[in-house]
Amino acid sequence: MPRPRRPVTAPRKLPSQARSTQLVADILKAAVRVLEREGALRFTTTRVAEAAGVSVGSIYQYFPNKHAILFRLQVDEWERTSAALAAILGDDRLPPARRLRAMMRAFFVSEREEAPLRAALDVALPSYDEAPESRAVRARGRRILRAFVAAAAPHATPRQRSFGAELVVAAMSAIGKQLSERRPSDAEIRRWADAIADMLTGYLAGLAPRPRRARQRG
């Protein structure tokens, strides 16, 4: 049985001049407003055009349908979050503990601020976990996290470091989702971020090869 085709998400063309670049930026800003105001089910290119103050034809120059607009918003969100966290974790001027605290705070704030957009995108879009853009973001994140864990757990085995990286991601995702649903204050975010970061820092710092057990002579 053939697999269902995904909606077309590739842009019709890329903006090449400052004017067209600004038009695409205006369209995307309007799309966010429509998505947050109207919700995923009422999101249309017509509403985006009205919010942006342009014709529907202008939108179709760059986006073949509403799915292409939504996917671009998703990719942009991935890129923003990934770049921000990478800059923090990759700052080797700071000790790992401070980097992890700063990264957790930034991530939890991002989860809170962009919760409405993420929720709407989850409803509006099919799963794009296997899209090239998604795979590229995940691969880049894994490389950065592996480098960070290597610095935070210098005596760990490769297997321990791999699990440590998975643990950091799992903690970020689970706690971040809970906090985004509650819309916490900055103080509450700092409390959670620092507690999670301190626990993970302690865990990573304690990783080391386990001594082999001596064989018992019978």
mmCIF file of C-alpha atoms in Angstrom:
data_model
loop_
_atom_site.group_PDB
_atom_site.id
_atom_site.type_symbol
_atom_site.label_atom_id
_atom_site.label_comp_id
_atom_site.label_asym_id
_atom_site.label_seq_id
_atom_site.Cartn_x
_atom_site.Cartn_y
_atom_site.Cartn_z
ATOM 1 C CA MET A 1 0.000 0.000 0.000
ATOM 2 C CA PRO A 2 1.591 3.335 -1.026
ATOM 3 C CA ARG A 3 2.382 5.778 1.746
ATOM 4 C CA PRO A 4 0.285 8.978 1.773
ATOM 5 C CA ARG A 5 2.067 11.944 0.264
ATOM 6 C CA ARG A 6 3.002 14.790 2.560
ATOM 7 C CA PRO A 7 1.826 18.305 1.739
ATOM 8 C CA VAL A 8 4.199 20.354 -0.373
ATOM 9 C CA THR A 9 6.376 22.415 1.949
ATOM 10 C CA ALA A 10 9.234 23.534 -0.295
ATOM 11 C CA PRO A 11 9.155 27.252 -1.129
ATOM 12 C CA ARG A 12 8.370 28.221 -4.718
ATOM 13 C CA LYS A 13 11.412 30.476 -4.833
ATOM 14 C CA LEU A 14 13.846 32.109 -2.452
ATOM 15 C CA PRO A 15 13.889 35.891 -1.994
ATOM 16 C CA SER A 16 16.898 37.421 -3.748
ATOM 17 C CA GLN A 17 16.485 41.145 -3.118
ATOM 18 C CA ALA A 18 16.022 43.212 0.016
ATOM 19 C CA ARG A 19 12.447 44.043 -0.925
ATOM 20 C CA SER A 20 11.442 40.421 -1.449
ATOM 21 C CA THR A 21 13.297 39.377 1.712
ATOM 22 C CA GLN A 22 11.279 41.933 3.681
ATOM 23 C CA LEU A 23 8.065 40.674 2.081
ATOM 24 C CA VAL A 24 8.769 37.116 3.198
ATOM 25 C CA ALA A 25 9.588 38.368 6.713
ATOM 26 C CA ASP A 26 6.290 40.293 6.804
ATOM 27 C CA ILE A 27 4.375 37.229 5.633
ATOM 28 C CA LEU A 28 5.923 35.060 8.345
ATOM 29 C CA LYS A 29 5.221 37.619 11.075
ATOM 30 C CA ALA A 30 1.628 37.846 9.920
ATOM 31 C CA ALA A 31 1.398 34.056 9.868
ATOM 32 C CA VAL A 32 2.428 33.891 13.521
ATOM 33 C CA ARG A 33 -0.229 36.454 14.438
ATOM 34 C CA VAL A 34 -2.935 34.574 12.551
ATOM 35 C CA LEU A 35 -1.863 31.233 13.999
ATOM 36 C CA GLU A 36 -1.903 32.498 17.580
ATOM 37 C CA ARG A 37 -5.139 34.481 17.111
ATOM 38 C CA GLU A 38 -7.209 32.130 14.955
ATOM 39 C CA GLY A 39 -5.712 28.762 15.832
ATOM 40 C CA ALA A 40 -4.465 26.018 13.561
ATOM 41 C CA LEU A 41 -7.838 24.972 12.152
ATOM 42 C CA ARG A 42 -8.690 28.493 10.887
ATOM 43 C CA PHE A 43 -5.226 29.221 9.513
ATOM 44 C CA THR A 44 -5.405 30.053 5.781
ATOM 45 C CA THR A 45 -3.283 31.871 3.248
ATOM 46 C CA THR A 46 -6.128 34.366 2.790
ATOM 47 C CA ARG A 47 -6.045 35.332 6.470
ATOM 48 C CA VAL A 48 -2.256 35.595 6.348
ATOM 49 C CA ALA A 49 -2.468 37.873 3.312
ATOM 50 C CA GLU A 50 -4.991 40.111 5.068
ATOM 51 C CA ALA A 51 -2.823 40.306 8.197
ATOM 52 C CA ALA A 52 0.288 41.080 6.155
ATOM 53 C CA GLY A 53 -1.492 43.644 3.968
ATOM 54 C CA VAL A 54 -0.527 41.881 0.750
ATOM 55 C CA SER A 55 -2.335 39.921 -1.947
ATOM 56 C CA VAL A 56 -2.701 36.162 -1.846
ATOM 57 C CA GLY A 57 -0.794 36.120 -5.123
ATOM 58 C CA SER A 58 2.184 37.725 -3.389
ATOM 59 C CA ILE A 59 2.211 34.897 -0.865
ATOM 60 C CA TYR A 60 2.032 32.264 -3.584
ATOM 61 C CA GLN A 61 5.175 33.692 -5.148
ATOM 62 C CA TYR A 62 7.113 32.228 -2.229
ATOM 63 C CA PHE A 63 4.850 29.663 -0.547
ATOM 64 C CA PRO A 64 2.770 27.191 -2.595
ATOM 65 C CA ASN A 65 0.268 26.612 0.221
ATOM 66 C CA LYS A 66 -0.345 27.139 3.921
ATOM 67 C CA HIS A 67 1.660 24.037 4.816
ATOM 68 C CA ALA A 68 4.776 25.601 3.329
ATOM 69 C CA ILE A 69 4.270 28.679 5.533
ATOM 70 C CA LEU A 70 3.747 26.558 8.635
ATOM 71 C CA PHE A 71 6.749 24.403 7.912
ATOM 72 C CA ARG A 72 8.929 27.493 7.452
ATOM 73 C CA LEU A 73 7.751 28.756 10.851
ATOM 74 C CA GLN A 74 8.645 25.381 12.365
ATOM 75 C CA VAL A 75 12.102 25.335 10.789
ATOM 76 C CA ASP A 76 12.784 28.904 11.905
ATOM 77 C CA GLU A 77 11.786 27.981 15.469
ATOM 78 C CA TRP A 78 14.102 24.967 15.403
ATOM 79 C CA GLU A 79 16.967 27.091 14.126
ATOM 80 C CA ARG A 80 16.494 29.861 16.703
ATOM 81 C CA THR A 81 16.406 27.470 19.638
ATOM 82 C CA SER A 82 19.288 25.362 18.361
ATOM 83 C CA ALA A 83 21.530 28.372 17.727
ATOM 84 C CA ALA A 84 20.831 29.889 21.148
ATOM 85 C CA LEU A 85 21.538 26.669 23.045
ATOM 86 C CA ALA A 86 24.609 25.895 20.949
ATOM 87 C CA ALA A 87 26.117 29.309 21.744
ATOM 88 C CA ILE A 88 25.685 28.688 25.472
ATOM 89 C CA LEU A 89 26.911 25.089 25.613
ATOM 90 C CA GLY A 90 29.817 25.833 23.292
ATOM 91 C CA ASP A 91 31.176 28.709 25.402
ATOM 92 C CA ASP A 92 34.206 26.914 26.835
ATOM 93 C CA ARG A 93 35.237 30.039 28.739
ATOM 94 C CA LEU A 94 32.704 28.982 31.364
ATOM 95 C CA PRO A 95 32.794 25.803 33.450
ATOM 96 C CA PRO A 96 30.273 23.110 32.460
ATOM 97 C CA ALA A 97 28.082 23.730 35.519
ATOM 98 C CA ARG A 98 27.508 27.389 34.592
ATOM 99 C CA ARG A 99 26.907 26.529 30.953
ATOM 100 C CA LEU A 100 24.318 23.921 31.866
ATOM 101 C CA ARG A 101 22.487 26.330 34.186
ATOM 102 C CA ALA A 102 22.426 29.063 31.548
ATOM 103 C CA MET A 103 21.281 26.646 28.856
ATOM 104 C CA MET A 104 18.438 25.271 31.001
ATOM 105 C CA ARG A 105 17.238 28.783 31.858
ATOM 106 C CA ALA A 106 17.297 29.861 28.213
ATOM 107 C CA PHE A 107 15.512 26.716 27.059
ATOM 108 C CA PHE A 108 12.751 26.929 29.651
ATOM 109 C CA VAL A 109 12.164 30.612 28.846
ATOM 110 C CA SER A 110 11.949 29.709 25.164
ATOM 111 C CA GLU A 111 9.457 26.933 25.925
ATOM 112 C CA ARG A 112 7.272 29.384 27.850
ATOM 113 C CA GLU A 113 7.423 32.211 25.328
ATOM 114 C CA GLU A 114 6.800 30.088 22.245
ATOM 115 C CA ALA A 115 4.303 27.643 23.766
ATOM 116 C CA PRO A 116 1.277 29.049 21.846
ATOM 117 C CA LEU A 117 3.115 28.869 18.529
ATOM 118 C CA ARG A 118 4.422 25.359 19.177
ATOM 119 C CA ALA A 119 0.992 24.097 20.222
ATOM 120 C CA ALA A 120 -0.611 25.512 17.093
ATOM 121 C CA LEU A 121 2.090 24.081 14.851
ATOM 122 C CA ASP A 122 1.709 20.637 16.437
ATOM 123 C CA VAL A 123 -1.978 20.690 15.520
ATOM 124 C CA ALA A 124 -1.570 22.201 12.063
ATOM 125 C CA LEU A 125 1.342 20.185 10.763
ATOM 126 C CA PRO A 126 1.773 16.477 10.166
ATOM 127 C CA SER A 127 4.873 14.909 11.672
ATOM 128 C CA TYR A 128 8.049 16.162 10.032
ATOM 129 C CA ASP A 129 10.477 14.245 12.212
ATOM 130 C CA GLU A 130 12.116 12.732 9.134
ATOM 131 C CA ALA A 131 12.289 15.933 7.114
ATOM 132 C CA PRO A 132 15.884 16.819 6.128
ATOM 133 C CA GLU A 133 15.690 20.070 8.107
ATOM 134 C CA SER A 134 14.573 18.201 11.208
ATOM 135 C CA ARG A 135 17.314 15.596 10.884
ATOM 136 C CA ALA A 136 19.930 18.302 10.354
ATOM 137 C CA VAL A 137 18.873 20.191 13.511
ATOM 138 C CA ARG A 138 18.918 16.998 15.590
ATOM 139 C CA ALA A 139 22.323 15.969 14.261
ATOM 140 C CA ARG A 140 23.788 19.397 15.028
ATOM 141 C CA GLY A 141 22.315 19.298 18.521
ATOM 142 C CA ARG A 142 23.775 15.858 19.184
ATOM 143 C CA ARG A 143 27.262 16.995 18.152
ATOM 144 C CA ILE A 144 27.129 20.029 20.419
ATOM 145 C CA LEU A 145 25.742 18.053 23.348
ATOM 146 C CA ARG A 146 28.329 15.290 22.960
ATOM 147 C CA ALA A 147 31.108 17.878 23.076
ATOM 148 C CA PHE A 148 29.592 19.437 26.182
ATOM 149 C CA VAL A 149 29.171 16.105 27.968
ATOM 150 C CA ALA A 150 32.789 15.236 27.152
ATOM 151 C CA ALA A 151 33.867 18.405 28.980
ATOM 152 C CA ALA A 152 31.487 17.835 31.899
ATOM 153 C CA ALA A 153 32.349 14.129 32.270
ATOM 154 C CA PRO A 154 36.042 13.869 31.321
ATOM 155 C CA HIS A 155 36.469 10.424 32.914
ATOM 156 C CA ALA A 156 33.344 8.836 31.484
ATOM 157 C CA THR A 157 33.329 6.053 28.942
ATOM 158 C CA PRO A 158 31.806 6.708 25.492
ATOM 159 C CA ARG A 159 28.765 4.684 26.483
ATOM 160 C CA GLN A 160 28.323 6.708 29.674
ATOM 161 C CA ARG A 161 28.655 9.971 27.761
ATOM 162 C CA SER A 162 26.075 8.857 25.221
ATOM 163 C CA PHE A 163 23.614 8.031 27.985
ATOM 164 C CA GLY A 164 24.436 11.297 29.762
ATOM 165 C CA ALA A 165 23.581 13.259 26.623
ATOM 166 C CA GLU A 166 20.276 11.391 26.301
ATOM 167 C CA LEU A 167 19.527 12.130 29.954
ATOM 168 C CA VAL A 168 20.086 15.871 29.459
ATOM 169 C CA VAL A 169 17.733 15.919 26.458
ATOM 170 C CA ALA A 170 15.069 13.877 28.260
ATOM 171 C CA ALA A 171 15.145 16.161 31.307
ATOM 172 C CA MET A 172 14.969 19.299 29.161
ATOM 173 C CA SER A 173 12.052 18.004 27.111
ATOM 174 C CA ALA A 174 9.963 16.652 29.983
ATOM 175 C CA ILE A 175 10.405 19.573 32.378
ATOM 176 C CA GLY A 176 10.214 22.149 29.606
ATOM 177 C CA LYS A 177 6.867 20.788 28.435
ATOM 178 C CA GLN A 178 5.425 20.881 31.962
ATOM 179 C CA LEU A 179 6.628 24.422 32.573
ATOM 180 C CA SER A 180 5.363 25.731 29.240
ATOM 181 C CA GLU A 181 1.867 24.509 30.074
ATOM 182 C CA ARG A 182 1.915 26.422 33.393
ATOM 183 C CA ARG A 183 3.331 29.726 32.067
ATOM 184 C CA PRO A 184 5.726 30.096 35.040
ATOM 185 C CA SER A 185 7.338 33.299 36.262
ATOM 186 C CA ASP A 186 11.005 34.062 35.632
ATOM 187 C CA ALA A 187 11.781 33.212 39.247
ATOM 188 C CA GLU A 188 10.097 29.819 38.956
ATOM 189 C CA ILE A 189 11.960 29.080 35.736
ATOM 190 C CA ARG A 190 15.270 29.891 37.407
ATOM 191 C CA ARG A 191 14.398 27.628 40.322
ATOM 192 C CA TRP A 192 13.603 24.674 38.089
ATOM 193 C CA ALA A 193 16.460 25.289 35.678
ATOM 194 C CA ASP A 194 19.080 25.580 38.394
ATOM 195 C CA ALA A 195 17.826 22.491 40.246
ATOM 196 C CA ILE A 196 17.793 20.331 37.109
ATOM 197 C CA ALA A 197 21.173 21.664 35.988
ATOM 198 C CA ASP A 198 22.764 21.023 39.383
ATOM 199 C CA MET A 199 21.470 17.446 39.478
ATOM 200 C CA LEU A 200 22.717 16.737 35.967
ATOM 201 C CA THR A 201 26.071 18.391 36.669
ATOM 202 C CA GLY A 202 26.567 16.160 39.694
ATOM 203 C CA TYR A 203 25.615 13.082 37.724
ATOM 204 C CA LEU A 204 27.929 13.868 34.811
ATOM 205 C CA ALA A 205 30.857 14.783 37.053
ATOM 206 C CA GLY A 206 30.589 11.419 38.806
ATOM 207 C CA LEU A 207 30.752 9.317 35.669
ATOM 208 C CA ALA A 208 33.794 7.111 35.381
ATOM 209 C CA PRO A 209 34.614 3.581 34.214
ATOM 210 C CA ARG A 210 33.366 1.009 36.661
ATOM 211 C CA PRO A 211 36.077 -1.145 38.208
ATOM 212 C CA ARG A 212 36.042 -4.715 37.072
ATOM 213 C CA ARG A 213 35.012 -7.224 39.639
ATOM 214 C CA ALA A 214 37.694 -9.674 40.614
ATOM 215 C CA ARG A 215 36.841 -13.219 39.682
ATOM 216 C CA GLN A 216 36.139 -15.428 42.651
ATOM 217 C CA ARG A 217 38.221 -18.560 42.802
ATOM 218 C CA GLY A 218 36.208 -21.653 43.397
#
